[in-house]
Coordinates of C-alpha atoms in Angstrom, one line a residue:
X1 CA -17.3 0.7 -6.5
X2 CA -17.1 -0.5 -10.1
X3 CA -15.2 -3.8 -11.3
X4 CA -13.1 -3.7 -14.2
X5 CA -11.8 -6.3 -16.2
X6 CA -8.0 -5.9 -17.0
X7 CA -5.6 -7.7 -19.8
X8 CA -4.1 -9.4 -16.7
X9 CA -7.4 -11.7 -16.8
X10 CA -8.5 -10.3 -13.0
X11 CA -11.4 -8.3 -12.4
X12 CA -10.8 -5.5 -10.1
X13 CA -13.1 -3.6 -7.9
X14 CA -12.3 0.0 -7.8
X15 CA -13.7 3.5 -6.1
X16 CA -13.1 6.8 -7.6
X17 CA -13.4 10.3 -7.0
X18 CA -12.2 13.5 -7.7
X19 CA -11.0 15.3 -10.7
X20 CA -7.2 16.2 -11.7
X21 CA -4.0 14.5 -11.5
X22 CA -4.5 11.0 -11.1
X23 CA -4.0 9.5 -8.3
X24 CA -3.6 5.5 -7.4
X25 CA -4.0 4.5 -4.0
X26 CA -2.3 0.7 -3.4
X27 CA -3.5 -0.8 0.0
X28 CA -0.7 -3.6 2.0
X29 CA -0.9 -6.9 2.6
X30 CA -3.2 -7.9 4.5
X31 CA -5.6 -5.0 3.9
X32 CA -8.3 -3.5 1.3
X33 CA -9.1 -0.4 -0.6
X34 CA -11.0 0.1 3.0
X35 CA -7.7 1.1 4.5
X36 CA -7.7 4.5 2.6
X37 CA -11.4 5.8 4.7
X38 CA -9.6 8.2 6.6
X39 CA -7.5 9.8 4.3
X40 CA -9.7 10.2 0.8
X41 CA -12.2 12.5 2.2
X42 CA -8.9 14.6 3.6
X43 CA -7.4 14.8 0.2
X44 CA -8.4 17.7 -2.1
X45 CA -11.0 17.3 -4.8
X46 CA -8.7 18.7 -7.2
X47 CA -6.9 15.2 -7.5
X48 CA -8.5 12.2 -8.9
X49 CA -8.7 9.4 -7.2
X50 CA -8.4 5.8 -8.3
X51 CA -8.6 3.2 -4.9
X52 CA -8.7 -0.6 -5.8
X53 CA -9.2 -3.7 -4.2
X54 CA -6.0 -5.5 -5.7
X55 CA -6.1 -9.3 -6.4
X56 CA -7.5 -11.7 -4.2
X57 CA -9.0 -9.2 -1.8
X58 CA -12.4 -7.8 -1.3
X59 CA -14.5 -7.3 -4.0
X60 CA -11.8 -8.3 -6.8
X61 CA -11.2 -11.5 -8.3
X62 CA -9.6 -14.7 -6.0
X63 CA -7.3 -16.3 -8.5
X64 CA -5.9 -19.2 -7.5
X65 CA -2.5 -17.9 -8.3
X66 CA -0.3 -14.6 -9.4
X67 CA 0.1 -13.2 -5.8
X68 CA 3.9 -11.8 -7.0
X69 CA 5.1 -8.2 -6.5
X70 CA 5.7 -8.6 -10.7
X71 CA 2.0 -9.8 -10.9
X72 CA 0.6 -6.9 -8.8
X73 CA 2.2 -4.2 -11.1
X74 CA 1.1 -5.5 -14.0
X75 CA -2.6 -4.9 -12.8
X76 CA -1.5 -1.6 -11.8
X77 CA -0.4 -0.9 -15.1
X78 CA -3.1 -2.5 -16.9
X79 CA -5.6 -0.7 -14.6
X80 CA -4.4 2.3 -15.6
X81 CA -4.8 1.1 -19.8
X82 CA -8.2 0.4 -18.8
X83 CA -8.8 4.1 -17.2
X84 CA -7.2 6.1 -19.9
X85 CA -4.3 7.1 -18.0
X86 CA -1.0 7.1 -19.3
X87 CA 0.3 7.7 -15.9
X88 CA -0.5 8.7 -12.8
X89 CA 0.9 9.3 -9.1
X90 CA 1.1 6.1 -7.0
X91 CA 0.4 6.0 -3.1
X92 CA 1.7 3.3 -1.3
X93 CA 0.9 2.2 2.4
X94 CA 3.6 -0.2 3.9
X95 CA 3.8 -3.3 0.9
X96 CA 1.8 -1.5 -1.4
X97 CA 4.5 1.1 -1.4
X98 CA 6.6 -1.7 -2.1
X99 CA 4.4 -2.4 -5.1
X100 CA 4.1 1.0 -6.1
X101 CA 8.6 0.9 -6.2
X102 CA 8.0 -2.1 -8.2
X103 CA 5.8 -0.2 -11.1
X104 CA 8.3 2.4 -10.5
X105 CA 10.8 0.5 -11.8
X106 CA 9.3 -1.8 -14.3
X107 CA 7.4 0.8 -16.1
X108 CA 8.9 4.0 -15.0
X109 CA 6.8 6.0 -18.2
X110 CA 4.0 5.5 -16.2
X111 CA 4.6 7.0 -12.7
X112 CA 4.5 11.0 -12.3
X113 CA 5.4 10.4 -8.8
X114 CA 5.4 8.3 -5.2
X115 CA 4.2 8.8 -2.1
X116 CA 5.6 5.8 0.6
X117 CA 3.8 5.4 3.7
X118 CA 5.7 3.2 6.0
X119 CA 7.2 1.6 2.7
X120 CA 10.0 -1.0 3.1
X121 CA 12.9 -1.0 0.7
X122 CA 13.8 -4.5 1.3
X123 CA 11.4 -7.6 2.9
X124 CA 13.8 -10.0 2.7
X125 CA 13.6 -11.9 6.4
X126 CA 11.2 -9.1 7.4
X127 CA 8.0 -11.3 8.3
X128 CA 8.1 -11.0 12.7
X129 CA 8.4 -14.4 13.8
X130 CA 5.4 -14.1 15.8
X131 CA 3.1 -12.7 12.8
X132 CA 4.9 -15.8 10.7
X133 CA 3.4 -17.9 13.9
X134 CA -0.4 -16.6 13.7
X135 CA -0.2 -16.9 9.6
X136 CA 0.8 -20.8 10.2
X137 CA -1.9 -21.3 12.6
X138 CA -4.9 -19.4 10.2
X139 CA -8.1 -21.0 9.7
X140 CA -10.0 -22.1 6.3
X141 CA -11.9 -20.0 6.5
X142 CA -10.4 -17.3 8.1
X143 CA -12.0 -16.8 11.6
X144 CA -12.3 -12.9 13.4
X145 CA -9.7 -14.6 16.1
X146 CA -7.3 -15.0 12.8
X147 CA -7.6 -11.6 12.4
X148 CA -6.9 -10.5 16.1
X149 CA -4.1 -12.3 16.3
X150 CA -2.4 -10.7 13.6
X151 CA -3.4 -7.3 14.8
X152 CA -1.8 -8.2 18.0
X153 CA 1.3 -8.6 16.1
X154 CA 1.4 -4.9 14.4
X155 CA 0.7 -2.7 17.8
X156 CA -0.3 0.8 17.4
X157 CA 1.7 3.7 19.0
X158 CA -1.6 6.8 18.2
X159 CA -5.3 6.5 19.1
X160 CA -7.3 4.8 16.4
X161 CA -11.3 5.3 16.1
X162 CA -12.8 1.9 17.1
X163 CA -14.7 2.1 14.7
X164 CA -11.6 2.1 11.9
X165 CA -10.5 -1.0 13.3
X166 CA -13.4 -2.6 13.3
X167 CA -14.3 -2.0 9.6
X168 CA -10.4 -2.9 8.9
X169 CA -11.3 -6.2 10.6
X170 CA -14.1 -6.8 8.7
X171 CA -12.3 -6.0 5.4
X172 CA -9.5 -8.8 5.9
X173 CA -12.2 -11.1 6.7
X174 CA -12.8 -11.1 2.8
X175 CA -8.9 -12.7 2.1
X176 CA -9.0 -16.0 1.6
X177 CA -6.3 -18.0 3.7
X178 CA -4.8 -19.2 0.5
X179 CA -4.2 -15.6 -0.5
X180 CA -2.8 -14.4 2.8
X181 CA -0.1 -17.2 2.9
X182 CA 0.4 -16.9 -1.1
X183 CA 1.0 -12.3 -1.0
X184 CA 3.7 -12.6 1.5
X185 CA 5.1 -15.3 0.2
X186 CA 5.8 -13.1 -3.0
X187 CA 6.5 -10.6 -0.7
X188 CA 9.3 -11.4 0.8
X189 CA 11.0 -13.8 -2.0
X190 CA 10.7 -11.0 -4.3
X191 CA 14.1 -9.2 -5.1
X192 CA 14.0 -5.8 -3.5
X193 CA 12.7 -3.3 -6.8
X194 CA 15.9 -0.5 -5.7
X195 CA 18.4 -3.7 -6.4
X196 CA 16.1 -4.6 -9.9
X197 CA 16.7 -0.9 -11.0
X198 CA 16.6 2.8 -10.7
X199 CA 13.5 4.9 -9.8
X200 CA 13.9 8.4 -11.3
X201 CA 10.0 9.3 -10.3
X202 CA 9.9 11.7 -7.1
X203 CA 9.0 10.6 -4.4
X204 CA 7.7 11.7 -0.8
X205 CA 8.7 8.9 2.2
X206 CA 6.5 8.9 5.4
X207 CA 8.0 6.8 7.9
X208 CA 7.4 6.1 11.8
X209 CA 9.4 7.1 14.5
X210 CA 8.4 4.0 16.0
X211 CA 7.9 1.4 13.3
X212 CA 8.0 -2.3 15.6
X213 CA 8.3 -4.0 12.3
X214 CA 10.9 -2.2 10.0
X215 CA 14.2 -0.4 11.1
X216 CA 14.5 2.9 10.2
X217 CA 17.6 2.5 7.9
X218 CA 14.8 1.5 5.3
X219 CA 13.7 4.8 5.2
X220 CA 16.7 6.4 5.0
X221 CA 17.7 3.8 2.2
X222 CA 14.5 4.6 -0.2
X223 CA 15.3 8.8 0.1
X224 CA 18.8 7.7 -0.6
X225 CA 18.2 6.0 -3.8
X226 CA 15.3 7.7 -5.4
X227 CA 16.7 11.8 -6.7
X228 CA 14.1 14.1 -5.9
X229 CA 12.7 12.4 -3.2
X230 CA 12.0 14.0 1.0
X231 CA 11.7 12.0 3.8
X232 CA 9.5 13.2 6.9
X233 CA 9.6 10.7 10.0
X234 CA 6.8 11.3 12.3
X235 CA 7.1 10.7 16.4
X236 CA 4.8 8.5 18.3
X237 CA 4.1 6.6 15.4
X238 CA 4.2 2.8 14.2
X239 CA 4.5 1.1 11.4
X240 CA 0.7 1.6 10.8
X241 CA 1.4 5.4 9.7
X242 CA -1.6 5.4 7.6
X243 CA -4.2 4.1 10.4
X244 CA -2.6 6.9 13.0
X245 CA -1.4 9.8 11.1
X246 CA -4.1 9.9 8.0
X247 CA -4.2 13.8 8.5
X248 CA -0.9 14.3 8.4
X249 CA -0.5 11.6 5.5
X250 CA -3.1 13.8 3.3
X251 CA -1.5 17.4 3.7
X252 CA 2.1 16.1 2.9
X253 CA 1.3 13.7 0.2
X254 CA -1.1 16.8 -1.2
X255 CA 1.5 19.2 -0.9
X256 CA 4.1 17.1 -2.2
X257 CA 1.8 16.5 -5.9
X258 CA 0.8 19.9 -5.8
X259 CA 4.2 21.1 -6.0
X260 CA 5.4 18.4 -8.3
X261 CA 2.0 19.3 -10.4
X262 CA 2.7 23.0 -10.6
X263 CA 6.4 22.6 -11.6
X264 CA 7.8 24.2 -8.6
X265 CA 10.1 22.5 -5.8
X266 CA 7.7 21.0 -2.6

């Protein structure tokens, strides 16, 4: 990984591979660019891909502040300045699809496309009450029983390698309590980006036949509202499509740019 410096005064640490269209890969709350091991090496090499820590997590900068949806797209944005990119397509997993939305909508020049895994279209009064419980009760420092607890709280419905997990865990270990409590905070008093303004970008929704957290009228709300956009729900899955499904997640997200890419319908 290499850190960049943005105009956003944050330092971000970023992996990249791949060559071709462009690629961003926006991690949730809670999570770092370490969530995306699965499904990079599944994607083809002909896309380039651009994987960040974003702010306040792993090896990126821990401001004391800036934790709002608004400030997360403005690194987006200015990460791509920094790359060259005048745009690029945007891959969300659950709040970082929420994010990518956001850029959608703020700065629609610069978004080719989206892919929403497990995305919500609205987190207002979406926190569980009994993940709201185990952020209340986090330690300074976070401890590894912090992060159980909080995994407890988003169950998985698919097998997941041990290993995964275990790396995931040690990832969130890098959050600082401050910046747990401060990112859903701006989650979930942010104003939803479909009620801030239109997203004309295309856009692929992967949802969960089985999401514990969000109901599935969000999904059928984001295909709704965005033109051009497909929505494929997969059974026996959770919230955590990503984590269970990254196979399936890489050859519809690839299909879907390829398609866009090439000028033909997916």
């Amino acid at each position: 990984m290499r850190r960049i410096p943005l105009s956003t005064g944050v330092t971000l640490a970023v992996q990249e591979s791949g060559r071709g269209a462009p690629v961003v890969l926006l991690h949730a709350w809670g999570e770092t660019h370490r969530s995306f091991d699965r499904l990079v090496p599944l994607l083809p090499g002909d896309l380039r891909l651009v994987v960040p820590d974003l702010r306040g997590v792993g090896e990126s900068d821990k401001p004391d502040g800036g934790y709002s949806v608004e400030d997360a797209a403005g690194d987006v944005v200015a990460l791509l300045d920094e790359l060259g990119l005048h745009d690029g397509w945007l891959l969300g997993t659950s709040s970082g699809g929420y994010l990518a939305q956001q850029v959608a909508v703020q700065h629609p020049e610069r978004v080719r496309g989206l892919v929403l895994v497990g995305a919500p279209s609205d987190l207002r009064g979406q926190v569980p009450r009994a993940l709201a419980g185990e952020l209340a009760a986090f330690h300074d420092p976070v401890t590894p029983d912090d992060i159980r607890a909080v995994n407890q709280a988003l169950p998985l419905h698919a097998p997941v390698p041990d290993g995964f997990l275990a790396d995931q865990a040690d990832a969130a270990l890098t959050i600082p309590r401050a910046v747990w409590l401060a990112g859903i905070e701006g989650l979930v008093t942010a104003e939803p980006p479909l009620r801030r303004g239109t997203i004309v970008a295309p856009a692929l929704v992967l949802w969960g036949a089985e999401d514990d957290i969000l109901p599935e009228t969000q999904a059928h709300e984001l295909a709704a509202a965005i033109g051009g956009s497909r929505l494929v729900i997969y059974e026996a899955t959770g919230h955590l499509v990503l984590w269970e499904r990254p196979g399936r997640v890489a050859e519809d997200a690839a299909a879907f740019i390829a398609a866009h890419e090439g000028g033909s319908p997916p």
